[in-house]
Amino acid sequence: MTFLFFVAGLVFLIVGAEILIRGASSLASILGLSPLVIGLTVVAFGTSSPELAISIKSTLSGQPGIAVGNIIGSNIFNVLFILGLSALIVPLVVSQQLIRLDVPLMIVMSVIVLLFSLDGTFSQFEGITLVVGLVIYIWFLVFQSPGESVAVKEDYAEEFGNETGAVDWIKNVILIVVGLALLVLGSRWLVDSAVSFARYLGISELVIGLTIIAAGTSLPEVVTSTIAAIHGKRDIAVGNVVGSNIFNIMGVLGITCIVAPGGIEVSEPVIGFDIPVMIAVAFACLPVFFTGGVISMKEGFLLLGYYIAYTVYLILAASHHDALSSFSAVMLYFVIPLTAITLLIVTVQEIRHRKTKS
């Protein structure tokens, strides 16, 4: 029964997010909002709604490990797994806006998460700070970005249609209500069953949040980026991941901190390992995105390999396996330095190549 509730909760989260996005996007279009604004707000929040539902539910239920692990784990999963998988389908184009603004912001916000966590708690004031920052970020994008191209408007109309009647209003409101209801119910079932799994397997709720729940709540991003890559909309595949990571930190973590009485407790393993991994993953994006403006299949393999290594480490650490020390030594003293040196060399070569061209 626990497994069935877990699967049902996951399905409800995914279906609820899809219904919420479709209803809210169509309603926003009826209200006269542009596709750009809808994409930056409604769709971005919609794909992060499973993370928000899980984090709020687990925090209010006294499982802060799941709440924090879900957010941190989702950001790691988004970059390493989703971008890696998408790049294996087709090399991903990276827009200059992502390189100049969004990726640096993702890096800065990841570092801020570490600074906020050093006292062992994400406070309500810190949550308010993150949400205010998100509002400023959205305002900047909306008022500084150029108008949408005809192609963008046509893509949006093809996806959501041009609905304006009273019946359409009622239909979209119903979709929003149903989507929210599925998210609430799905998050309850998923959190409760995940806690049962953790107790039965003898591992921490944090590990469950970092792995199973993080991957599960990121499925909307997986579907969106994969389909975008298959259809040749490669910039959407990348922008979806980076945007979701920014929203996870500033929106999901911020709102969760605000609604949590006394803030959210952060464990030492998260401060000492998982948040630094999230920061390292964010920093790794900059040279990968910068070199040529394309994420190649080779870089996709590298990202996927690191996600597998990270997951293996969590499993070995949770089970206190004898191979943990050897695995950690190989990763720390060989794989990570080799990757860092390679990224540095490629970046320097790219900078020199651009200077030569200019």
mmCIF file of C-alpha atoms in Angstrom:
data_model
loop_
_atom_site.group_PDB
_atom_site.id
_atom_site.type_symbol
_atom_site.label_atom_id
_atom_site.label_comp_id
_atom_site.label_asym_id
_atom_site.label_seq_id
_atom_site.Cartn_x
_atom_site.Cartn_y
_atom_site.Cartn_z
ATOM 1 C CA MET A 1 0.000 0.000 0.000
ATOM 2 C CA THR A 2 2.872 2.377 0.769
ATOM 3 C CA PHE A 3 4.344 1.789 -2.695
ATOM 4 C CA LEU A 4 0.954 2.332 -4.336
ATOM 5 C CA PHE A 5 0.462 5.594 -2.457
ATOM 6 C CA PHE A 6 3.977 6.679 -3.491
ATOM 7 C CA VAL A 7 3.286 5.998 -7.197
ATOM 8 C CA ALA A 8 -0.175 7.592 -7.000
ATOM 9 C CA GLY A 9 1.265 10.659 -5.280
ATOM 10 C CA LEU A 10 3.920 11.015 -7.970
ATOM 11 C CA VAL A 11 1.348 10.683 -10.750
ATOM 12 C CA PHE A 12 -0.930 13.233 -9.081
ATOM 13 C CA LEU A 13 1.953 15.697 -8.795
ATOM 14 C CA ILE A 14 2.901 15.402 -12.468
ATOM 15 C CA VAL A 15 -0.676 15.512 -13.767
ATOM 16 C CA GLY A 16 -1.572 18.320 -11.364
ATOM 17 C CA ALA A 17 1.391 20.427 -12.516
ATOM 18 C CA GLU A 18 0.477 19.908 -16.189
ATOM 19 C CA ILE A 19 -3.186 20.810 -15.602
ATOM 20 C CA LEU A 20 -2.224 23.853 -13.515
ATOM 21 C CA ILE A 21 0.195 25.119 -16.173
ATOM 22 C CA ARG A 22 -2.329 24.698 -18.980
ATOM 23 C CA GLY A 23 -5.210 26.326 -17.108
ATOM 24 C CA ALA A 24 -3.172 29.196 -15.696
ATOM 25 C CA SER A 25 -1.390 29.907 -19.000
ATOM 26 C CA SER A 26 -4.636 30.000 -20.953
ATOM 27 C CA LEU A 27 -6.290 32.210 -18.324
ATOM 28 C CA ALA A 28 -3.308 34.566 -18.329
ATOM 29 C CA SER A 29 -3.563 34.781 -22.115
ATOM 30 C CA ILE A 30 -7.262 35.686 -21.861
ATOM 31 C CA LEU A 31 -6.327 38.442 -19.394
ATOM 32 C CA GLY A 32 -4.004 39.901 -22.025
ATOM 33 C CA LEU A 33 -0.608 38.874 -20.647
ATOM 34 C CA SER A 34 2.066 38.271 -23.260
ATOM 35 C CA PRO A 35 3.655 34.851 -23.897
ATOM 36 C CA LEU A 36 6.942 36.184 -22.477
ATOM 37 C CA VAL A 37 5.380 37.162 -19.152
ATOM 38 C CA ILE A 38 3.413 33.900 -18.992
ATOM 39 C CA GLY A 39 6.554 31.861 -19.657
ATOM 40 C CA LEU A 40 8.586 33.710 -17.033
ATOM 41 C CA THR A 41 5.928 33.458 -14.342
ATOM 42 C CA VAL A 42 3.081 30.974 -14.775
ATOM 43 C CA VAL A 43 4.955 28.205 -16.598
ATOM 44 C CA ALA A 44 8.102 28.581 -14.481
ATOM 45 C CA PHE A 45 6.092 28.414 -11.259
ATOM 46 C CA GLY A 46 4.025 25.582 -12.675
ATOM 47 C CA THR A 47 7.005 23.324 -13.402
ATOM 48 C CA SER A 48 8.308 24.061 -9.889
ATOM 49 C CA SER A 49 4.905 23.520 -8.253
ATOM 50 C CA PRO A 50 5.621 19.855 -7.313
ATOM 51 C CA GLU A 51 8.771 20.968 -5.454
ATOM 52 C CA LEU A 52 6.793 23.725 -3.723
ATOM 53 C CA ALA A 53 3.967 21.393 -2.698
ATOM 54 C CA ILE A 54 6.369 18.755 -1.350
ATOM 55 C CA SER A 55 8.563 21.257 0.504
ATOM 56 C CA ILE A 56 5.656 23.018 2.216
ATOM 57 C CA LYS A 57 3.933 19.743 3.147
ATOM 58 C CA SER A 58 7.093 18.126 4.528
ATOM 59 C CA THR A 59 8.093 21.250 6.463
ATOM 60 C CA LEU A 60 4.691 21.600 8.109
ATOM 61 C CA SER A 61 4.754 17.847 8.865
ATOM 62 C CA GLY A 62 8.081 18.116 10.691
ATOM 63 C CA GLN A 63 10.312 16.565 7.987
ATOM 64 C CA PRO A 64 12.724 19.411 7.124
ATOM 65 C CA GLY A 65 15.205 16.920 5.631
ATOM 66 C CA ILE A 66 12.768 16.092 2.834
ATOM 67 C CA ALA A 67 12.000 19.786 2.232
ATOM 68 C CA VAL A 68 15.627 20.866 1.944
ATOM 69 C CA GLY A 69 16.744 17.684 0.191
ATOM 70 C CA ASN A 70 13.977 18.084 -2.377
ATOM 71 C CA ILE A 71 15.088 21.615 -3.337
ATOM 72 C CA ILE A 72 18.846 20.950 -3.346
ATOM 73 C CA GLY A 73 18.457 17.560 -5.004
ATOM 74 C CA SER A 74 16.150 18.954 -7.699
ATOM 75 C CA ASN A 75 18.674 21.621 -8.680
ATOM 76 C CA ILE A 76 21.456 19.033 -8.932
ATOM 77 C CA PHE A 77 19.173 16.662 -10.867
ATOM 78 C CA ASN A 78 18.030 19.414 -13.254
ATOM 79 C CA VAL A 79 21.524 20.321 -14.421
ATOM 80 C CA LEU A 80 23.323 16.978 -14.343
ATOM 81 C CA PHE A 81 20.550 14.599 -15.406
ATOM 82 C CA ILE A 82 18.113 16.676 -17.479
ATOM 83 C CA LEU A 83 20.703 18.719 -19.388
ATOM 84 C CA GLY A 84 22.865 15.621 -19.784
ATOM 85 C CA LEU A 85 19.966 13.572 -21.155
ATOM 86 C CA SER A 86 18.801 16.392 -23.440
ATOM 87 C CA ALA A 87 22.317 16.898 -24.821
ATOM 88 C CA LEU A 88 22.489 13.199 -25.708
ATOM 89 C CA ILE A 89 19.387 13.679 -27.882
ATOM 90 C CA VAL A 90 20.732 16.747 -29.694
ATOM 91 C CA PRO A 91 23.476 19.335 -28.945
ATOM 92 C CA LEU A 92 21.818 22.131 -26.950
ATOM 93 C CA VAL A 93 21.997 25.759 -28.000
ATOM 94 C CA VAL A 94 22.666 28.216 -25.164
ATOM 95 C CA SER A 95 21.351 31.767 -25.558
ATOM 96 C CA GLN A 96 23.524 34.763 -24.711
ATOM 97 C CA GLN A 97 20.987 35.918 -22.097
ATOM 98 C CA LEU A 98 21.523 32.691 -20.157
ATOM 99 C CA ILE A 99 25.297 33.190 -20.251
ATOM 100 C CA ARG A 100 25.161 36.872 -19.290
ATOM 101 C CA LEU A 101 22.345 36.872 -16.719
ATOM 102 C CA ASP A 102 20.583 33.656 -15.750
ATOM 103 C CA VAL A 103 23.531 31.292 -15.178
ATOM 104 C CA PRO A 104 25.500 33.886 -13.127
ATOM 105 C CA LEU A 105 22.315 34.517 -11.112
ATOM 106 C CA MET A 106 21.911 30.761 -10.527
ATOM 107 C CA ILE A 107 25.507 30.639 -9.261
ATOM 108 C CA VAL A 108 25.036 33.671 -6.983
ATOM 109 C CA MET A 109 21.792 32.316 -5.534
ATOM 110 C CA SER A 110 23.398 28.914 -4.886
ATOM 111 C CA VAL A 111 26.173 30.628 -2.908
ATOM 112 C CA ILE A 112 23.588 32.703 -1.008
ATOM 113 C CA VAL A 113 21.811 29.465 -0.011
ATOM 114 C CA LEU A 114 25.078 28.288 1.564
ATOM 115 C CA LEU A 115 25.540 31.583 3.411
ATOM 116 C CA PHE A 116 21.955 31.488 4.700
ATOM 117 C CA SER A 117 22.444 27.899 5.927
ATOM 118 C CA LEU A 118 25.618 28.451 7.958
ATOM 119 C CA ASP A 119 23.669 29.135 11.163
ATOM 120 C CA GLY A 120 21.785 25.845 10.751
ATOM 121 C CA THR A 121 18.433 27.427 9.804
ATOM 122 C CA PHE A 122 16.728 29.045 6.845
ATOM 123 C CA SER A 123 14.804 31.812 8.614
ATOM 124 C CA GLN A 124 11.531 33.456 7.622
ATOM 125 C CA PHE A 125 13.370 36.739 7.009
ATOM 126 C CA GLU A 126 15.726 34.965 4.604
ATOM 127 C CA GLY A 127 12.689 33.495 2.875
ATOM 128 C CA ILE A 128 11.191 36.964 2.433
ATOM 129 C CA THR A 129 14.520 38.158 1.031
ATOM 130 C CA LEU A 130 14.527 35.361 -1.561
ATOM 131 C CA VAL A 131 10.937 36.041 -2.646
ATOM 132 C CA VAL A 132 11.582 39.787 -2.958
ATOM 133 C CA GLY A 133 14.632 38.960 -5.064
ATOM 134 C CA LEU A 134 12.474 36.756 -7.285
ATOM 135 C CA VAL A 135 9.962 39.575 -7.815
ATOM 136 C CA ILE A 136 12.789 41.939 -8.798
ATOM 137 C CA TYR A 137 14.218 39.309 -11.171
ATOM 138 C CA ILE A 138 10.860 38.818 -12.905
ATOM 139 C CA TRP A 139 10.328 42.576 -13.137
ATOM 140 C CA PHE A 140 13.761 43.006 -14.717
ATOM 141 C CA LEU A 141 13.144 40.262 -17.288
ATOM 142 C CA VAL A 142 9.690 41.541 -18.211
ATOM 143 C CA PHE A 143 10.658 45.193 -18.662
ATOM 144 C CA GLN A 144 14.166 44.743 -20.056
ATOM 145 C CA SER A 145 13.595 41.893 -22.497
ATOM 146 C CA PRO A 146 12.686 42.691 -26.108
ATOM 147 C CA GLY A 147 9.199 41.890 -27.442
ATOM 148 C CA GLU A 148 8.466 38.344 -28.490
ATOM 149 C CA SER A 149 9.079 37.313 -32.066
ATOM 150 C CA VAL A 150 6.249 36.208 -34.318
ATOM 151 C CA ALA A 151 7.533 32.629 -34.022
ATOM 152 C CA VAL A 152 7.216 32.712 -30.218
ATOM 153 C CA LYS A 153 3.625 33.944 -30.408
ATOM 154 C CA GLU A 154 2.753 31.332 -33.019
ATOM 155 C CA ASP A 155 4.294 28.549 -30.901
ATOM 156 C CA TYR A 156 2.308 29.708 -27.889
ATOM 157 C CA ALA A 157 -0.963 29.930 -29.849
ATOM 158 C CA GLU A 158 -0.342 26.446 -31.250
ATOM 159 C CA GLU A 159 0.240 25.046 -27.748
ATOM 160 C CA PHE A 160 -2.544 26.810 -25.805
ATOM 161 C CA GLY A 161 -4.889 28.165 -28.476
ATOM 162 C CA ASN A 162 -6.631 31.526 -28.589
ATOM 163 C CA GLU A 163 -9.454 31.202 -26.080
ATOM 164 C CA THR A 164 -11.522 34.239 -25.102
ATOM 165 C CA GLY A 165 -15.111 33.138 -24.331
ATOM 166 C CA ALA A 166 -16.877 32.850 -20.965
ATOM 167 C CA VAL A 167 -16.853 29.066 -21.243
ATOM 168 C CA ASP A 168 -13.081 29.203 -21.626
ATOM 169 C CA TRP A 169 -12.844 31.263 -18.425
ATOM 170 C CA ILE A 170 -14.821 28.670 -16.484
ATOM 171 C CA LYS A 171 -12.872 25.774 -18.002
ATOM 172 C CA ASN A 172 -9.492 27.291 -17.113
ATOM 173 C CA VAL A 173 -10.551 28.156 -13.572
ATOM 174 C CA ILE A 174 -11.681 24.544 -13.108
ATOM 175 C CA LEU A 175 -8.339 23.323 -14.476
ATOM 176 C CA ILE A 176 -6.477 25.505 -11.969
ATOM 177 C CA VAL A 177 -8.577 24.279 -9.032
ATOM 178 C CA VAL A 178 -8.236 20.631 -10.076
ATOM 179 C CA GLY A 179 -4.489 21.042 -10.639
ATOM 180 C CA LEU A 180 -3.972 22.570 -7.191
ATOM 181 C CA ALA A 181 -6.090 19.838 -5.569
ATOM 182 C CA LEU A 182 -4.013 17.109 -7.247
ATOM 183 C CA LEU A 183 -0.793 18.812 -6.129
ATOM 184 C CA VAL A 184 -1.946 18.990 -2.505
ATOM 185 C CA LEU A 185 -3.165 15.385 -2.419
ATOM 186 C CA GLY A 186 -0.182 14.062 -4.361
ATOM 187 C CA SER A 187 2.330 15.834 -2.113
ATOM 188 C CA ARG A 188 0.654 14.379 0.989
ATOM 189 C CA TRP A 189 0.777 10.819 -0.334
ATOM 190 C CA LEU A 190 4.318 11.165 -1.652
ATOM 191 C CA VAL A 191 5.766 12.636 1.539
ATOM 192 C CA ASP A 192 4.020 10.168 3.848
ATOM 193 C CA SER A 193 5.099 7.160 1.759
ATOM 194 C CA ALA A 194 8.657 8.490 1.404
ATOM 195 C CA VAL A 195 8.952 8.812 5.185
ATOM 196 C CA SER A 196 7.739 5.209 5.516
ATOM 197 C CA PHE A 197 10.327 4.074 2.969
ATOM 198 C CA ALA A 198 13.097 5.887 4.829
ATOM 199 C CA ARG A 199 12.170 4.288 8.135
ATOM 200 C CA TYR A 200 11.805 0.821 6.586
ATOM 201 C CA LEU A 201 15.138 1.011 4.728
ATOM 202 C CA GLY A 202 16.919 2.593 7.664
ATOM 203 C CA ILE A 203 18.138 5.633 5.722
ATOM 204 C CA SER A 204 17.599 9.296 6.394
ATOM 205 C CA GLU A 205 14.726 11.375 5.091
ATOM 206 C CA LEU A 206 17.373 13.692 3.636
ATOM 207 C CA VAL A 207 18.665 10.982 1.269
ATOM 208 C CA ILE A 208 15.098 10.179 0.174
ATOM 209 C CA GLY A 209 14.542 13.870 -0.525
ATOM 210 C CA LEU A 210 17.823 14.243 -2.419
ATOM 211 C CA THR A 211 17.200 11.245 -4.667
ATOM 212 C CA ILE A 212 13.734 9.751 -5.151
ATOM 213 C CA ILE A 213 11.611 12.818 -4.374
ATOM 214 C CA ALA A 214 14.001 15.225 -6.130
ATOM 215 C CA ALA A 215 13.883 13.124 -9.298
ATOM 216 C CA GLY A 216 10.129 12.626 -9.040
ATOM 217 C CA THR A 217 9.247 16.286 -8.583
ATOM 218 C CA SER A 218 11.581 17.219 -11.464
ATOM 219 C CA LEU A 219 9.679 15.048 -13.954
ATOM 220 C CA PRO A 220 7.800 18.074 -15.400
ATOM 221 C CA GLU A 221 11.195 19.597 -16.238
ATOM 222 C CA VAL A 222 12.382 16.254 -17.662
ATOM 223 C CA VAL A 223 9.379 16.050 -19.969
ATOM 224 C CA THR A 224 9.547 19.716 -20.992
ATOM 225 C CA SER A 225 13.275 19.745 -21.793
ATOM 226 C CA THR A 226 13.299 16.342 -23.491
ATOM 227 C CA ILE A 227 10.355 17.145 -25.746
ATOM 228 C CA ALA A 228 11.851 20.557 -26.529
ATOM 229 C CA ALA A 229 15.145 18.914 -27.522
ATOM 230 C CA ILE A 230 13.383 16.326 -29.705
ATOM 231 C CA HIS A 231 11.370 19.050 -31.456
ATOM 232 C CA GLY A 232 14.492 21.114 -32.063
ATOM 233 C CA LYS A 233 13.618 23.879 -29.560
ATOM 234 C CA ARG A 234 17.013 23.465 -27.940
ATOM 235 C CA ASP A 235 17.168 26.881 -26.265
ATOM 236 C CA ILE A 236 13.909 26.095 -24.447
ATOM 237 C CA ALA A 237 15.419 22.858 -23.104
ATOM 238 C CA VAL A 238 18.296 24.780 -21.497
ATOM 239 C CA GLY A 239 16.282 27.794 -20.373
ATOM 240 C CA ASN A 240 13.721 25.555 -18.662
ATOM 241 C CA VAL A 241 16.409 23.966 -16.472
ATOM 242 C CA VAL A 242 18.178 27.192 -15.518
ATOM 243 C CA GLY A 243 14.881 28.989 -14.893
ATOM 244 C CA SER A 244 13.576 26.135 -12.752
ATOM 245 C CA ASN A 245 16.730 26.179 -10.621
ATOM 246 C CA ILE A 246 16.393 29.913 -10.007
ATOM 247 C CA PHE A 247 12.714 29.492 -9.110
ATOM 248 C CA ASN A 248 13.504 26.532 -6.845
ATOM 249 C CA ILE A 249 15.856 28.655 -4.760
ATOM 250 C CA MET A 250 14.133 32.033 -4.792
ATOM 251 C CA GLY A 251 10.527 30.835 -5.043
ATOM 252 C CA VAL A 252 10.215 27.366 -3.542
ATOM 253 C CA LEU A 253 12.779 27.783 -0.763
ATOM 254 C CA GLY A 254 11.676 31.361 -0.122
ATOM 255 C CA ILE A 255 7.967 30.578 0.179
ATOM 256 C CA THR A 256 8.633 27.437 2.225
ATOM 257 C CA CYS A 257 10.723 29.453 4.708
ATOM 258 C CA ILE A 258 7.982 32.047 5.022
ATOM 259 C CA VAL A 259 5.213 29.537 5.820
ATOM 260 C CA ALA A 260 7.398 27.436 8.130
ATOM 261 C CA PRO A 261 7.041 28.374 11.818
ATOM 262 C CA GLY A 262 10.517 29.314 13.015
ATOM 263 C CA GLY A 263 12.094 28.674 9.611
ATOM 264 C CA ILE A 264 13.612 25.421 8.289
ATOM 265 C CA GLU A 265 16.316 23.489 10.094
ATOM 266 C CA VAL A 266 19.352 22.578 7.951
ATOM 267 C CA SER A 267 21.453 19.550 8.877
ATOM 268 C CA GLU A 268 25.266 19.523 8.871
ATOM 269 C CA PRO A 269 25.553 17.010 5.961
ATOM 270 C CA VAL A 270 23.537 19.388 3.777
ATOM 271 C CA ILE A 271 25.736 22.362 4.704
ATOM 272 C CA GLY A 272 28.978 20.418 4.404
ATOM 273 C CA PHE A 273 28.289 18.383 1.254
ATOM 274 C CA ASP A 274 25.008 18.741 -0.666
ATOM 275 C CA ILE A 275 24.846 22.535 -0.927
ATOM 276 C CA PRO A 276 28.546 22.710 -1.994
ATOM 277 C CA VAL A 277 27.748 20.094 -4.664
ATOM 278 C CA MET A 278 24.856 22.269 -5.879
ATOM 279 C CA ILE A 279 27.230 25.258 -6.022
ATOM 280 C CA ALA A 280 29.865 23.235 -7.904
ATOM 281 C CA VAL A 281 27.237 22.079 -10.406
ATOM 282 C CA ALA A 282 26.111 25.686 -10.933
ATOM 283 C CA PHE A 283 29.722 26.858 -11.448
ATOM 284 C CA ALA A 284 30.341 23.999 -13.878
ATOM 285 C CA CYS A 285 27.549 25.347 -16.069
ATOM 286 C CA LEU A 286 29.368 28.593 -16.815
ATOM 287 C CA PRO A 287 32.336 27.201 -18.777
ATOM 288 C CA VAL A 288 30.199 24.462 -20.357
ATOM 289 C CA PHE A 289 27.617 27.025 -21.497
ATOM 290 C CA PHE A 290 30.265 29.569 -22.438
ATOM 291 C CA THR A 291 32.349 27.435 -24.802
ATOM 292 C CA GLY A 292 30.820 27.843 -28.219
ATOM 293 C CA GLY A 293 27.292 28.413 -26.901
ATOM 294 C CA VAL A 294 26.464 24.725 -27.296
ATOM 295 C CA ILE A 295 26.244 21.806 -24.844
ATOM 296 C CA SER A 296 27.694 18.922 -26.857
ATOM 297 C CA MET A 297 26.930 15.222 -26.585
ATOM 298 C CA LYS A 298 30.324 14.726 -24.922
ATOM 299 C CA GLU A 299 29.455 17.284 -22.255
ATOM 300 C CA GLY A 300 26.067 15.590 -21.868
ATOM 301 C CA PHE A 301 27.810 12.317 -21.051
ATOM 302 C CA LEU A 302 29.980 14.162 -18.527
ATOM 303 C CA LEU A 303 26.949 15.686 -16.785
ATOM 304 C CA LEU A 304 25.121 12.351 -16.627
ATOM 305 C CA GLY A 305 28.239 10.627 -15.327
ATOM 306 C CA TYR A 306 28.513 13.087 -12.478
ATOM 307 C CA TYR A 307 24.878 12.599 -11.516
ATOM 308 C CA ILE A 308 25.402 8.834 -11.387
ATOM 309 C CA ALA A 309 28.530 9.338 -9.267
ATOM 310 C CA TYR A 310 26.661 11.679 -6.898
ATOM 311 C CA THR A 311 23.807 9.188 -6.487
ATOM 312 C CA VAL A 312 26.241 6.311 -5.895
ATOM 313 C CA TYR A 313 27.957 8.365 -3.198
ATOM 314 C CA LEU A 314 24.645 9.058 -1.430
ATOM 315 C CA ILE A 315 23.752 5.353 -1.493
ATOM 316 C CA LEU A 316 27.179 4.272 -0.221
ATOM 317 C CA ALA A 317 27.090 6.905 2.530
ATOM 318 C CA ALA A 318 23.557 5.963 3.576
ATOM 319 C CA SER A 319 24.447 2.257 3.781
ATOM 320 C CA HIS A 320 27.870 2.904 5.380
ATOM 321 C CA HIS A 321 29.426 0.709 2.698
ATOM 322 C CA ASP A 322 33.117 -0.213 2.902
ATOM 323 C CA ALA A 323 33.703 1.107 -0.617
ATOM 324 C CA LEU A 324 32.736 4.653 0.382
ATOM 325 C CA SER A 325 36.254 5.806 1.307
ATOM 326 C CA SER A 326 37.818 4.447 -1.900
ATOM 327 C CA PHE A 327 35.058 5.893 -4.071
ATOM 328 C CA SER A 328 35.351 9.292 -2.363
ATOM 329 C CA ALA A 329 39.128 9.330 -2.816
ATOM 330 C CA VAL A 330 38.879 8.593 -6.544
ATOM 331 C CA MET A 331 36.269 11.310 -7.056
ATOM 332 C CA LEU A 332 38.016 13.902 -4.873
ATOM 333 C CA TYR A 333 41.625 13.440 -5.987
ATOM 334 C CA PHE A 334 41.253 12.302 -9.609
ATOM 335 C CA VAL A 335 37.892 12.784 -11.360
ATOM 336 C CA ILE A 336 36.936 16.245 -10.043
ATOM 337 C CA PRO A 337 40.415 17.857 -10.500
ATOM 338 C CA LEU A 338 40.712 16.355 -13.996
ATOM 339 C CA THR A 339 37.300 17.728 -14.954
ATOM 340 C CA ALA A 340 38.099 21.164 -13.503
ATOM 341 C CA ILE A 341 41.398 21.348 -15.406
ATOM 342 C CA THR A 342 39.700 20.278 -18.645
ATOM 343 C CA LEU A 343 36.957 22.902 -18.263
ATOM 344 C CA LEU A 344 39.561 25.572 -17.493
ATOM 345 C CA ILE A 345 41.664 24.708 -20.555
ATOM 346 C CA VAL A 346 38.628 24.656 -22.847
ATOM 347 C CA THR A 347 37.426 28.001 -21.464
ATOM 348 C CA VAL A 348 40.824 29.672 -21.925
ATOM 349 C CA GLN A 349 41.002 28.344 -25.490
ATOM 350 C CA GLU A 350 37.533 29.694 -26.217
ATOM 351 C CA ILE A 351 38.424 33.151 -24.817
ATOM 352 C CA ARG A 352 41.583 33.272 -26.947
ATOM 353 C CA HIS A 353 39.622 32.151 -30.000
ATOM 354 C CA ARG A 354 37.079 34.951 -29.514
ATOM 355 C CA LYS A 355 39.828 37.548 -29.033
ATOM 356 C CA THR A 356 41.487 36.353 -32.236
ATOM 357 C CA LYS A 357 38.193 36.634 -34.156
ATOM 358 C CA SER A 358 37.559 40.143 -32.812
#
